[in-house]
Amino acid sequence: MIIKSLMSKLFVCYCLLFGLIISKASAQNSMPVYEIKADTASSAVIPNEYLQRLDDTSGRLTINDVNTTYTDSRFFQVTGKEAITKAVNSYWLRFSIKNTLTRPVKMMMYSNSGMVEYYMQQPDGKWQKQINGRDVAYNKTDGFKRYQAVYFEIQPGQEALFYKHYLFDDFVLSRLAGKSHFAVAIGYYEPFVKRHFIANDEMLENEGDVLLFGFMALAGIMTLIFYILIKDKLYLYFSIAAFMFGFISQNVSYDLFFHNHPVLSRYLGVKLLQAVFIFC
């Protein structure tokens, strides 16, 4: 009788545990699904009601860790009022998207952050990973590099689970602390190409910065020659300030010199701006 009683209790425990696992899985599966009903917009934002967030305090979670029933309860609904703290520099968003159209949808996702990892679950359960962001080296960036957008394709009727992993550095955290910065900005391929490459060729958007850099570099060289001839330190200071002022633009320093080192480019621009005020 005792053994039978123990077996009954164990059976009840197993049933409860199985029910808990099923409930967790169903909770994830019952996550609201964002439906694509048109693909004519070059940019749009998925509403917060479709997004769930997890704060990775350890900074060590992987896609296999967050996509489990164990971490499922740590996700919470995004409202737009959540704060970013300096103590956490790793955040995960998850959301589901369904293509309700009768044709494949070529969808863009914008990074809007320093470094973002995107994961799209394929029909066979594997993950398609892409990385993008303004702090990612150019040669390691996926998708449309200059526009900080990655590219996914969803087949007709397909429903796909996505994860968006934010990685903030200390510089960005100090600026964003206390503010909500979590959103999923998307667009569609054909309107995106028409907007950026046909209607407006934005590859020339930094032309003014390059001309300014050239002008200030020329002014710096001329005043440096005057310093060599006259030996007046005022010309030397002006020459240094001219070079630094021309180099301040992040577009110039990034595009011309530090293509694969965007973080260095940003920090260097800040330090040079401070130096300009000192020398001026």
XYZ file of N, CA and C in Angstrom:
840
model
N 0.830 -1.203 0.000
C 0.000 0.000 0.000
C 0.870 1.261 0.000
N 1.965 1.223 0.773
C 2.840 2.402 0.848
C 3.475 2.682 -0.513
N 3.927 1.569 -1.165
C 4.553 1.732 -2.482
C 3.548 2.268 -3.483
N 2.319 1.763 -3.393
C 1.281 2.210 -4.302
C 0.973 3.682 -4.086
N 0.973 4.121 -2.809
C 0.712 5.517 -2.490
C 1.824 6.414 -3.034
N 3.089 5.938 -2.870
C 4.210 6.719 -3.380
C 4.159 6.829 -4.895
N 3.801 5.728 -5.548
C 3.697 5.736 -6.999
C 2.628 6.708 -7.461
N 1.518 6.757 -6.725
C 0.437 7.683 -7.077
C 0.890 9.132 -6.949
N 1.626 9.430 -5.862
C 2.117 10.792 -5.665
C 3.128 11.190 -6.744
N 4.001 10.242 -7.087
C 4.965 10.517 -8.141
C 4.279 10.769 -9.471
N 3.233 10.006 -9.723
C 2.475 10.179 -10.959
C 1.830 11.565 -11.010
N 1.279 11.999 -9.858
C 0.671 13.328 -9.793
C 1.723 14.414 -10.020
N 2.904 14.240 -9.421
C 3.996 15.212 -9.601
C 4.426 15.293 -11.059
N 4.551 14.134 -11.693
C 4.922 14.123 -13.108
C 3.873 14.819 -13.959
N 2.622 14.601 -13.625
C 1.540 15.230 -14.375
C 1.584 16.751 -14.218
N 1.825 17.184 -12.965
C 1.910 18.628 -12.721
C 3.088 19.237 -13.466
N 4.228 18.556 -13.435
C 5.408 19.049 -14.134
C 5.170 19.103 -15.636
N 4.550 18.091 -16.187
C 4.240 18.058 -17.613
C 3.279 19.182 -17.980
N 2.292 19.392 -17.103
C 1.336 20.471 -17.348
C 1.991 21.837 -17.321
N 2.969 21.998 -16.412
C 3.682 23.271 -16.334
C 4.480 23.525 -17.607
N 5.155 22.487 -18.093
C 5.926 22.632 -19.328
C 5.017 22.973 -20.498
N 3.898 22.282 -20.578
C 2.955 22.538 -21.662
C 2.406 23.955 -21.579
N 2.105 24.412 -20.354
C 1.551 25.764 -20.191
C 2.557 26.822 -20.601
N 3.832 26.585 -20.269
C 4.876 27.524 -20.664
C 5.004 27.574 -22.181
N 4.996 26.400 -22.783
C 5.127 26.349 -24.233
C 3.938 27.006 -24.916
N 2.732 26.757 -24.359
C 1.536 27.361 -24.952
C 1.520 28.856 -24.754
N 2.130 29.321 -23.623
C 2.201 30.762 -23.393
C 3.048 31.426 -24.460
N 4.158 30.759 -24.830
C 4.997 31.310 -25.883
C 4.281 31.248 -27.218
N 3.602 30.130 -27.471
C 2.901 29.979 -28.738
C 1.716 30.924 -28.850
N 1.152 31.355 -27.709
C -0.008 32.243 -27.750
C 0.403 33.707 -27.825
N 1.677 33.969 -27.991
C 2.166 35.327 -28.139
C 1.489 35.962 -29.346
N 1.040 37.219 -29.215
C 0.376 37.884 -30.338
C 1.238 37.857 -31.588
N 0.618 37.648 -32.727
C 1.345 37.531 -33.988
C 1.077 38.769 -34.834
N 2.145 39.410 -35.270
C 2.033 40.580 -36.143
C 1.863 40.086 -37.575
N 0.772 40.474 -38.204
C 0.453 39.993 -39.546
C 0.830 41.029 -40.602
N 1.519 40.552 -41.622
C 1.853 41.405 -42.770
C 0.711 41.324 -43.772
N 0.025 42.436 -43.951
C -1.111 42.490 -44.874
C -0.815 43.318 -46.113
N 0.335 44.007 -46.105
C 0.775 44.786 -47.262
C 2.277 44.973 -47.150
N 2.934 45.098 -48.283
C 4.391 45.270 -48.279
C 4.799 46.480 -49.123
N 4.068 47.573 -48.929
C 4.306 48.777 -49.723
C 4.986 49.894 -48.937
N 5.217 49.704 -47.646
C 5.822 50.753 -46.822
C 7.336 50.587 -46.769
N 8.058 51.712 -46.895
C 9.513 51.647 -46.791
C 9.957 51.545 -45.338
N 9.091 51.968 -44.414
C 9.421 51.847 -42.992
C 8.140 51.810 -42.168
N 8.183 51.055 -41.086
C 7.053 50.937 -40.161
C 7.606 50.434 -38.834
N 6.795 50.526 -37.781
C 7.203 50.074 -36.451
C 6.177 49.066 -35.942
N 6.653 47.914 -35.498
C 5.746 46.913 -34.933
C 5.268 47.419 -33.573
N 3.960 47.477 -33.319
C 3.443 47.990 -32.042
C 3.957 47.198 -30.846
N 4.028 47.860 -29.703
C 4.556 47.244 -28.482
C 3.775 46.009 -28.051
N 2.496 45.955 -28.390
C 1.669 44.841 -27.943
C 2.130 43.497 -28.515
N 2.957 43.546 -29.556
C 3.461 42.315 -30.159
C 4.862 41.949 -29.662
N 5.414 42.773 -28.775
C 6.789 42.583 -28.342
C 6.874 42.125 -26.897
N 7.822 41.233 -26.623
C 8.127 40.805 -25.263
C 9.626 40.966 -25.040
N 10.010 41.330 -23.810
C 11.400 41.668 -23.514
C 11.944 40.839 -22.357
N 13.239 40.558 -22.425
C 13.956 39.883 -21.350
C 15.225 40.672 -21.065
N 15.483 40.959 -19.784
C 16.695 41.648 -19.373
C 17.761 40.615 -19.004
N 18.821 40.570 -19.780
C 19.898 39.599 -19.561
C 20.933 40.224 -18.629
N 20.734 40.066 -17.328
C 21.622 40.690 -16.353
C 23.030 40.085 -16.375
N 23.131 38.834 -16.773
C 24.445 38.187 -16.823
C 25.202 38.533 -18.097
N 24.465 38.862 -19.155
C 25.087 39.158 -20.436
C 25.627 37.939 -21.148
N 25.233 36.748 -20.709
C 25.795 35.518 -21.253
C 24.767 34.639 -21.960
N 23.519 35.031 -21.983
C 22.497 34.189 -22.589
C 22.677 34.107 -24.100
N 22.425 32.932 -24.640
C 22.492 32.706 -26.076
C 21.087 32.476 -26.612
N 20.969 32.340 -27.916
C 19.659 32.112 -28.517
C 19.051 30.803 -28.027
N 19.879 29.800 -27.787
C 19.375 28.517 -27.278
C 18.906 28.642 -25.831
N 19.502 29.573 -25.081
C 19.092 29.776 -23.689
C 17.737 30.478 -23.603
N 17.555 31.526 -24.409
C 16.329 32.324 -24.293
C 15.132 31.638 -24.930
N 15.375 30.729 -25.857
C 14.277 30.038 -26.520
C 13.964 28.717 -25.824
N 13.795 28.772 -24.512
C 13.455 27.593 -23.721
C 12.316 27.939 -22.771
N 11.664 26.912 -22.260
C 10.591 27.127 -21.295
C 11.130 27.654 -19.974
N 12.421 27.416 -19.712
C 13.023 27.863 -18.461
C 13.073 29.394 -18.392
N 13.419 30.034 -19.509
C 13.507 31.497 -19.528
C 12.217 32.157 -20.012
N 11.250 31.362 -20.400
C 10.009 31.917 -20.936
C 9.330 32.858 -19.941
N 9.345 32.494 -18.651
C 8.664 33.299 -17.640
C 9.366 34.628 -17.388
N 10.608 34.774 -17.857
C 11.356 36.010 -17.637
C 11.019 37.072 -18.682
N 10.356 36.694 -19.734
C 9.912 37.670 -20.733
C 8.669 38.398 -20.226
N 8.596 39.678 -20.486
C 7.422 40.454 -20.089
C 7.007 41.370 -21.226
N 5.761 41.806 -21.172
C 5.190 42.617 -22.232
C 5.834 43.995 -22.288
N 6.192 44.434 -23.489
C 6.758 45.767 -23.679
C 5.637 46.796 -23.712
N 5.789 47.858 -22.935
C 4.783 48.925 -22.899
C 5.329 50.248 -23.429
N 6.648 50.357 -23.560
C 7.252 51.614 -23.996
C 7.700 52.482 -22.844
N 7.409 52.054 -21.613
C 7.783 52.827 -20.426
C 8.910 52.173 -19.631
N 9.422 51.048 -20.151
C 10.497 50.361 -19.442
C 11.776 51.199 -19.477
N 12.543 51.105 -18.424
C 13.780 51.876 -18.328
C 14.978 51.024 -18.709
N 16.011 51.692 -19.176
C 17.297 51.064 -19.427
C 18.226 51.450 -18.284
N 18.879 50.494 -17.689
C 19.779 50.775 -16.574
C 21.220 50.500 -16.997
N 22.150 51.185 -16.341
C 23.564 50.989 -16.637
C 24.057 49.621 -16.187
N 23.292 48.973 -15.318
C 23.723 47.674 -14.789
C 23.485 46.546 -15.790
N 22.645 46.783 -16.800
C 22.317 45.751 -17.787
C 22.667 46.280 -19.179
N 23.474 45.551 -19.914
C 23.810 45.984 -21.267
C 23.410 44.967 -22.327
N 22.586 43.985 -21.932
C 22.130 42.967 -22.873
C 20.631 42.761 -22.699
N 19.876 42.967 -23.773
C 18.422 42.838 -23.740
C 17.965 42.010 -24.942
N 16.888 41.237 -24.712
C 16.308 40.418 -25.776
C 14.859 40.824 -26.011
N 14.491 40.985 -27.258
C 13.091 41.138 -27.653
C 12.689 39.918 -28.462
N 11.451 39.484 -28.298
C 10.949 38.408 -29.145
C 9.584 38.796 -29.689
N 9.283 38.306 -30.881
C 8.024 38.623 -31.546
C 7.815 37.646 -32.689
N 6.573 37.506 -33.097
C 6.231 36.606 -34.196
C 5.624 37.418 -35.338
N 5.979 37.052 -36.554
C 5.470 37.724 -37.743
C 4.915 36.675 -38.700
N 3.757 36.978 -39.259
C 3.132 36.065 -40.225
C 2.882 36.787 -41.534
N 3.221 36.124 -42.613
C 2.966 36.667 -43.947
C 1.611 36.174 -44.427
N 0.643 37.070 -44.475
C -0.708 36.694 -44.912
C -0.904 36.897 -46.411
N 0.123 37.376 -47.093
C 0.017 37.605 -48.533
C 0.225 36.304 -49.299
N -0.080 36.344 -50.579
C 0.044 35.148 -51.418
C 1.393 35.093 -52.129
N 2.293 35.965 -51.741
C 3.632 36.014 -52.344
C 4.669 36.170 -51.235
N 5.902 35.792 -51.504
C 6.955 35.980 -50.495
C 7.147 37.458 -50.184
N 7.477 37.742 -48.936
C 7.718 39.116 -48.501
C 9.195 39.266 -48.160
N 9.819 40.240 -48.809
C 11.211 40.579 -48.514
C 11.193 41.738 -47.526
N 11.612 41.466 -46.313
C 11.441 42.409 -45.213
C 12.783 42.874 -44.678
N 12.855 44.184 -44.422
C 14.041 44.767 -43.808
C 13.780 44.966 -42.320
N 14.825 44.861 -41.501
C 14.751 45.194 -40.084
C 15.919 46.103 -39.743
N 15.594 47.262 -39.170
C 16.608 48.260 -38.867
C 17.165 48.038 -37.466
N 18.455 48.318 -37.306
C 19.110 48.002 -36.035
C 18.822 49.038 -34.954
N 18.754 50.323 -35.308
C 18.517 51.444 -34.380
C 19.248 51.301 -33.045
N 20.489 50.802 -33.097
C 21.284 50.667 -31.873
C 22.741 50.429 -32.242
N 23.585 50.327 -31.204
C 25.007 50.129 -31.443
C 25.316 48.781 -32.051
N 24.801 47.710 -31.455
C 25.015 46.362 -31.974
C 23.772 45.530 -31.709
N 23.250 44.911 -32.755
C 22.031 44.121 -32.636
C 22.211 42.806 -33.378
N 21.835 41.725 -32.709
C 21.802 40.405 -33.340
C 20.348 40.033 -33.614
N 20.074 39.597 -34.834
C 18.727 39.182 -35.221
C 18.716 37.668 -35.438
N 17.650 37.035 -34.981
C 17.488 35.597 -35.184
C 16.090 35.340 -35.729
N 16.027 34.613 -36.835
C 14.744 34.193 -37.397
C 14.713 32.674 -37.418
N 13.676 32.089 -36.810
C 13.562 30.636 -36.759
C 13.040 30.113 -38.089
N 13.775 29.171 -38.661
C 13.402 28.580 -39.939
C 12.408 27.430 -39.722
N 11.720 27.009 -40.789
C 10.751 25.907 -40.640
C 11.350 24.632 -40.062
N 12.661 24.406 -40.260
C 13.285 23.201 -39.711
C 13.779 23.389 -38.280
N 13.485 24.568 -37.674
C 13.860 24.825 -36.298
C 15.205 25.503 -36.132
N 15.996 25.580 -37.196
C 17.296 26.239 -37.117
C 17.127 27.759 -37.142
N 18.196 28.458 -36.776
C 18.138 29.915 -36.668
C 18.973 30.579 -37.750
N 18.372 31.546 -38.403
C 19.107 32.397 -39.334
C 19.539 33.642 -38.560
N 20.849 33.820 -38.421
C 21.382 34.923 -37.619
C 21.989 35.992 -38.513
N 21.706 37.257 -38.168
C 22.333 38.390 -38.833
C 22.673 39.436 -37.780
N 23.760 40.152 -38.012
C 24.211 41.163 -37.064
C 24.395 42.490 -37.788
N 24.010 43.570 -37.103
C 24.086 44.893 -37.701
C 24.162 45.925 -36.581
N 24.409 47.176 -36.940
C 24.463 48.247 -35.947
C 25.601 49.206 -36.235
N 25.495 50.389 -35.688
C 26.493 51.425 -35.979
C 27.845 51.137 -35.342
N 27.911 50.228 -34.351
C 29.180 49.913 -33.707
C 29.795 48.616 -34.223
N 29.204 48.044 -35.269
C 29.724 46.797 -35.842
C 30.678 47.138 -36.982
N 31.822 46.471 -37.010
C 32.784 46.701 -38.085
C 32.133 46.465 -39.441
N 32.493 47.288 -40.398
C 31.871 47.235 -41.731
C 32.001 45.852 -42.356
N 33.153 45.222 -42.197
C 33.373 43.919 -42.823
C 32.697 42.771 -42.083
N 32.068 43.057 -40.946
C 31.352 42.027 -40.197
C 29.849 42.303 -40.137
N 29.401 43.322 -40.854
C 27.994 43.720 -40.823
C 27.215 42.990 -41.902
N 26.047 42.463 -41.530
C 25.166 41.791 -42.492
C 24.151 42.783 -43.059
N 23.543 42.391 -44.174
C 22.477 43.199 -44.747
C 22.983 44.444 -45.445
N 22.165 45.498 -45.414
C 22.528 46.781 -46.007
C 23.371 47.551 -44.989
N 24.665 47.574 -45.194
C 25.605 48.061 -44.194
C 25.400 49.537 -43.876
N 25.343 50.375 -44.908
C 25.255 51.815 -44.675
C 23.958 52.201 -43.976
N 22.889 51.471 -44.253
C 21.580 51.832 -43.698
C 21.233 51.042 -42.452
N 22.161 50.244 -41.967
C 21.973 49.489 -40.731
C 20.665 48.702 -40.747
N 20.502 47.925 -41.793
C 19.290 47.120 -41.950
C 19.661 45.721 -42.420
N 19.024 44.715 -41.838
C 19.215 43.338 -42.272
C 18.009 42.916 -43.098
N 18.133 41.776 -43.722
C 17.154 41.352 -44.718
C 16.680 39.931 -44.421
N 15.345 39.757 -44.376
C 14.759 38.431 -44.201
C 13.667 38.243 -45.251
N 13.412 36.988 -45.579
C 12.334 36.665 -46.529
C 11.376 35.679 -45.865
N 10.083 36.019 -45.902
C 9.040 35.179 -45.304
C 8.120 34.680 -46.412
N 7.933 33.382 -46.445
C 7.126 32.767 -47.497
C 5.625 32.962 -47.232
N 4.778 32.808 -48.264
C 3.322 32.968 -48.088
C 2.775 32.039 -47.007
N 2.034 32.600 -46.066
C 1.431 31.821 -45.002
C 2.385 31.437 -43.883
N 3.651 31.744 -44.009
C 4.636 31.361 -42.995
C 4.545 32.264 -41.772
N 4.619 31.655 -40.602
C 4.702 32.389 -39.341
C 6.066 32.110 -38.722
N 6.828 33.154 -38.463
C 8.204 32.985 -37.998
C 8.403 33.682 -36.659
N 9.188 33.040 -35.811
C 9.561 33.611 -34.517
C 10.885 34.347 -34.661
N 10.938 35.570 -34.127
C 12.141 36.392 -34.217
C 12.636 36.749 -32.820
N 13.935 36.882 -32.703
C 14.564 37.454 -31.511
C 15.469 38.595 -31.953
N 15.421 39.672 -31.200
C 16.289 40.823 -31.453
C 17.104 41.071 -30.184
N 18.407 40.882 -30.290
C 19.296 40.956 -29.132
C 20.088 42.254 -29.169
N 19.810 43.133 -28.200
C 20.522 44.409 -28.096
C 21.776 44.234 -27.242
N 22.877 44.822 -27.701
C 24.110 44.844 -26.933
C 24.580 46.294 -26.854
N 24.440 46.908 -25.679
C 24.821 48.305 -25.488
C 26.193 48.387 -24.831
N 27.010 49.339 -25.279
C 28.266 49.580 -24.567
C 28.048 50.690 -23.537
N 29.067 50.971 -22.745
C 28.922 51.936 -21.649
C 28.607 53.337 -22.150
N 29.162 53.702 -23.288
C 28.926 55.043 -23.844
C 27.445 55.227 -24.179
N 26.869 54.234 -24.851
C 25.461 54.316 -25.233
C 24.566 54.247 -24.006
N 24.914 53.373 -23.056
C 24.109 53.229 -21.849
C 24.033 54.535 -21.064
N 25.144 55.263 -21.002
C 25.157 56.515 -20.253
C 24.222 57.543 -20.866
N 23.970 57.418 -22.177
C 23.075 58.356 -22.856
C 21.619 57.895 -22.807
N 21.415 56.582 -22.728
C 20.057 56.039 -22.809
C 19.476 55.657 -21.457
N 20.294 55.692 -20.404
C 19.830 55.243 -19.094
C 18.541 55.953 -18.702
N 17.558 55.152 -18.310
C 16.272 55.694 -17.879
C 15.281 55.901 -19.007
N 15.698 55.660 -20.255
C 14.816 55.851 -21.398
C 14.532 54.516 -22.076
N 13.349 54.407 -22.634
C 12.997 53.202 -23.376
C 13.530 53.320 -24.797
N 14.248 52.305 -25.243
C 14.860 52.356 -26.567
C 14.561 51.070 -27.334
N 13.454 50.425 -26.989
C 13.169 49.128 -27.577
C 12.022 49.240 -28.569
N 12.345 48.991 -29.823
C 11.351 49.028 -30.883
C 11.831 48.139 -32.013
N 10.913 47.682 -32.816
C 11.258 46.885 -33.983
C 10.799 47.658 -35.211
N 11.746 48.312 -35.860
C 11.461 49.070 -37.076
C 11.700 48.175 -38.280
N 10.721 48.107 -39.157
C 10.819 47.245 -40.329
C 10.523 48.054 -41.586
N 10.795 47.443 -42.701
C 10.474 48.022 -43.997
C 10.407 46.893 -45.008
N 10.101 47.219 -46.243
C 9.985 46.193 -47.272
C 10.917 46.519 -48.427
N 11.419 45.497 -49.065
C 12.566 45.599 -49.955
C 12.355 46.592 -51.110
N 11.288 46.406 -51.882
C 11.108 47.249 -53.065
C 10.931 48.726 -52.706
N 10.074 49.091 -51.736
C 10.003 50.507 -51.338
C 11.320 51.022 -50.765
N 12.049 50.153 -50.061
C 13.340 50.541 -49.498
C 14.323 50.916 -50.604
N 14.424 50.079 -51.629
C 15.334 50.344 -52.737
C 14.918 51.598 -53.486
N 13.638 51.761 -53.720
C 13.138 52.950 -54.435
C 13.446 54.219 -53.659
N 13.284 54.182 -52.349
C 13.497 55.370 -51.522
C 14.968 55.758 -51.436
N 15.845 54.770 -51.233
C 17.242 55.075 -50.959
C 18.134 55.109 -52.199
N 17.753 54.390 -53.260
C 18.656 54.276 -54.396
C 18.098 54.822 -55.710
N 16.788 54.980 -55.799
C 16.188 55.455 -57.048
C 15.677 56.886 -56.907
N 14.759 57.088 -55.963
C 14.200 58.429 -55.777
C 15.236 59.392 -55.207
N 16.140 58.866 -54.362
C 17.138 59.727 -53.719
C 18.400 58.914 -53.501
N 19.423 59.200 -54.294
C 20.672 58.461 -54.177
C 21.442 58.968 -52.970
N 21.248 58.288 -51.822
C 21.833 58.744 -50.577
C 23.290 58.325 -50.412
N 23.849 57.693 -51.437
C 25.266 57.367 -51.355
C 26.120 58.626 -51.363
N 25.523 59.758 -51.802
C 26.254 61.017 -51.851
C 25.923 61.914 -50.668
N 25.278 61.367 -49.629
C 24.809 62.182 -48.522
C 25.946 62.783 -47.702
N 27.143 62.208 -47.771
C 28.266 62.701 -46.988
C 29.201 63.597 -47.800
N 28.759 63.987 -48.968
C 29.606 64.792 -49.847
C 30.030 66.098 -49.182
N 29.091 66.748 -48.490
C 29.404 68.007 -47.824
C 30.448 67.846 -46.736
N 30.374 66.739 -45.996
C 31.354 66.486 -44.936
C 32.750 66.277 -45.511
N 32.828 65.584 -46.653
C 34.123 65.340 -47.284
C 34.721 66.651 -47.779
N 33.894 67.517 -48.384
C 34.380 68.813 -48.856
C 34.866 69.669 -47.686
N 34.118 69.631 -46.579
C 34.538 70.387 -45.400
C 35.876 69.887 -44.881
N 36.025 68.554 -44.842
C 37.289 67.990 -44.391
C 38.448 68.433 -45.288
N 38.226 68.408 -46.609
C 39.264 68.832 -47.538
C 39.631 70.292 -47.365
N 38.619 71.141 -47.167
C 38.873 72.571 -46.978
C 39.665 72.820 -45.700
N 39.262 72.169 -44.599
C 39.954 72.380 -43.329
C 41.365 71.778 -43.357
N 41.530 70.660 -44.066
C 42.868 70.084 -44.191
C 43.788 71.032 -44.959
N 43.260 71.650 -46.017
C 44.051 72.616 -46.789
C 44.408 73.826 -45.933
N 43.431 74.309 -45.149
C 43.702 75.443 -44.262
C 44.753 75.067 -43.223
N 44.682 73.830 -42.723
C 45.676 73.387 -41.749
C 47.068 73.322 -42.338
N 47.181 72.849 -43.576
C 48.487 72.767 -44.231
C 49.073 74.165 -44.468
N 48.225 75.086 -44.929
C 48.690 76.454 -45.202
C 49.194 77.134 -43.929
N 48.419 77.030 -42.855
C 48.844 77.674 -41.604
C 50.057 76.977 -40.998
N 50.208 75.675 -41.256
C 51.394 74.968 -40.786
C 52.643 75.481 -41.509
N 52.494 75.795 -42.789
C 53.614 76.371 -43.554
C 53.978 77.741 -42.990
N 52.929 78.546 -42.646
C 53.195 79.854 -42.049
C 53.955 79.712 -40.723
N 53.582 78.681 -39.947
C 54.277 78.465 -38.669
C 55.758 78.135 -38.900
N 56.009 77.284 -39.915
C 57.390 76.902 -40.209
C 58.211 78.123 -40.637
N 57.572 79.052 -41.369
C 58.286 80.226 -41.873
C 58.431 81.322 -40.812
N 57.360 81.528 -40.020
C 57.344 82.662 -39.094
C 57.686 82.239 -37.663
N 57.491 81.000 -37.329
C 57.762 80.461 -35.991
C 56.825 81.036 -34.927
N 55.644 81.452 -35.327
C 54.651 81.960 -34.374
C 53.728 80.798 -33.994
N 53.678 80.461 -32.709
C 52.890 79.315 -32.269
C 51.399 79.480 -32.519
N 50.931 80.685 -32.711
C 49.514 80.907 -33.014
C 49.115 80.168 -34.285
N 50.003 80.182 -35.292
C 49.727 79.463 -36.534
C 49.719 77.956 -36.305
N 50.582 77.481 -35.429
C 50.616 76.054 -35.118
C 49.307 75.615 -34.461
N 48.824 76.406 -33.495
C 47.572 76.073 -32.818
C 46.395 76.091 -33.797
N 46.396 77.085 -34.680
C 45.302 77.163 -35.656
C 45.359 75.979 -36.619
N 46.564 75.574 -37.002
C 46.705 74.435 -37.903
C 46.159 73.160 -37.267
N 46.519 72.945 -35.989
C 46.026 71.757 -35.277
C 44.512 71.796 -35.153
N 43.977 72.971 -34.814
C 42.521 73.107 -34.671
C 41.812 72.861 -35.989
N 42.405 73.329 -37.105
C 41.789 73.137 -38.419
C 41.712 71.662 -38.778
N 42.815 70.928 -38.554
C 42.812 69.491 -38.829
C 41.762 68.777 -37.974
N 41.700 69.129 -36.712
C 40.768 68.465 -35.799
C 39.332 68.788 -36.146
N 39.055 70.033 -36.494
C 37.690 70.426 -36.836
C 37.205 69.681 -38.083
N 38.100 69.542 -39.059
C 37.724 68.798 -40.260
C 37.513 67.321 -40.001
N 38.145 66.810 -38.953
C 38.066 65.393 -38.638
C 36.911 65.055 -37.700
N 36.259 66.084 -37.137
C 35.224 65.856 -36.130
C 34.066 65.040 -36.681
N 33.647 65.315 -37.908
C 32.486 64.634 -38.475
C 32.676 63.134 -38.424
N 31.746 62.456 -37.787
C 31.846 60.994 -37.676
C 31.774 60.346 -39.056
N 31.014 60.956 -39.976
C 30.918 60.394 -41.317
C 32.269 60.371 -42.006
N 33.046 61.458 -41.851
C 34.348 61.520 -42.491
C 35.312 60.529 -41.856
N 35.428 60.566 -40.544
C 36.363 59.670 -39.864
C 35.990 58.209 -40.078
N 34.680 57.932 -40.139
C 34.236 56.554 -40.331
C 34.422 56.108 -41.771
N 33.942 56.921 -42.725
C 33.966 56.518 -44.127
C 35.370 56.486 -44.718
N 36.229 57.408 -44.298
C 37.533 57.520 -44.925
C 38.646 56.779 -44.185
N 38.538 56.677 -42.857
C 39.684 56.185 -42.100
C 39.393 54.959 -41.230
N 38.230 54.922 -40.572
C 37.975 53.870 -39.583
C 36.733 53.055 -39.947
N 36.701 52.570 -41.185
C 35.535 51.855 -41.690
C 35.204 50.630 -40.845
N 36.211 49.929 -40.379
C 35.994 48.703 -39.617
C 36.182 48.902 -38.117
N 36.238 50.170 -37.692
C 36.396 50.477 -36.270
C 35.453 51.630 -35.884
N 34.131 51.398 -35.965
C 33.175 52.484 -35.723
C 33.196 53.033 -34.305
N 33.450 52.187 -33.314
C 33.484 52.664 -31.927
C 34.669 53.601 -31.729
N 35.831 53.229 -32.256
C 37.002 54.095 -32.185
C 36.733 55.422 -32.882
N 36.063 55.368 -34.014
C 35.732 56.584 -34.755
C 34.869 57.515 -33.923
N 33.886 56.940 -33.221
C 32.983 57.767 -32.422
C 33.709 58.402 -31.237
N 34.474 57.605 -30.517
C 35.201 58.140 -29.364
C 36.236 59.177 -29.787
N 36.897 58.912 -30.905
C 37.900 59.842 -31.391
C 37.277 61.177 -31.773
N 36.077 61.112 -32.381
C 35.379 62.344 -32.736
C 35.051 63.181 -31.511
N 34.636 62.531 -30.428
C 34.306 63.255 -29.189
C 35.548 63.909 -28.603
N 36.656 63.160 -28.569
C 37.891 63.700 -27.989
C 38.447 64.845 -28.828
N 38.347 64.719 -30.143
C 38.835 65.791 -30.991
C 37.996 67.041 -30.862
N 36.680 66.872 -30.655
C 35.808 68.033 -30.428
C 36.238 68.773 -29.173
N 36.565 68.033 -28.136
C 37.045 68.662 -26.906
C 38.375 69.358 -27.137
N 39.249 68.754 -27.953
C 40.545 69.349 -28.220
C 40.416 70.632 -29.031
N 39.446 70.694 -29.927
C 39.239 71.906 -30.722
C 38.963 73.092 -29.816
N 38.105 72.891 -28.818
C 37.783 73.996 -27.895
C 39.017 74.396 -27.087
N 39.874 73.431 -26.795
C 41.085 73.755 -26.037
C 42.048 74.607 -26.879
N 42.247 74.189 -28.130
C 43.205 74.898 -28.977
C 42.645 76.205 -29.522
N 41.328 76.268 -29.627
C 40.718 77.509 -30.111
C 40.564 78.527 -28.974
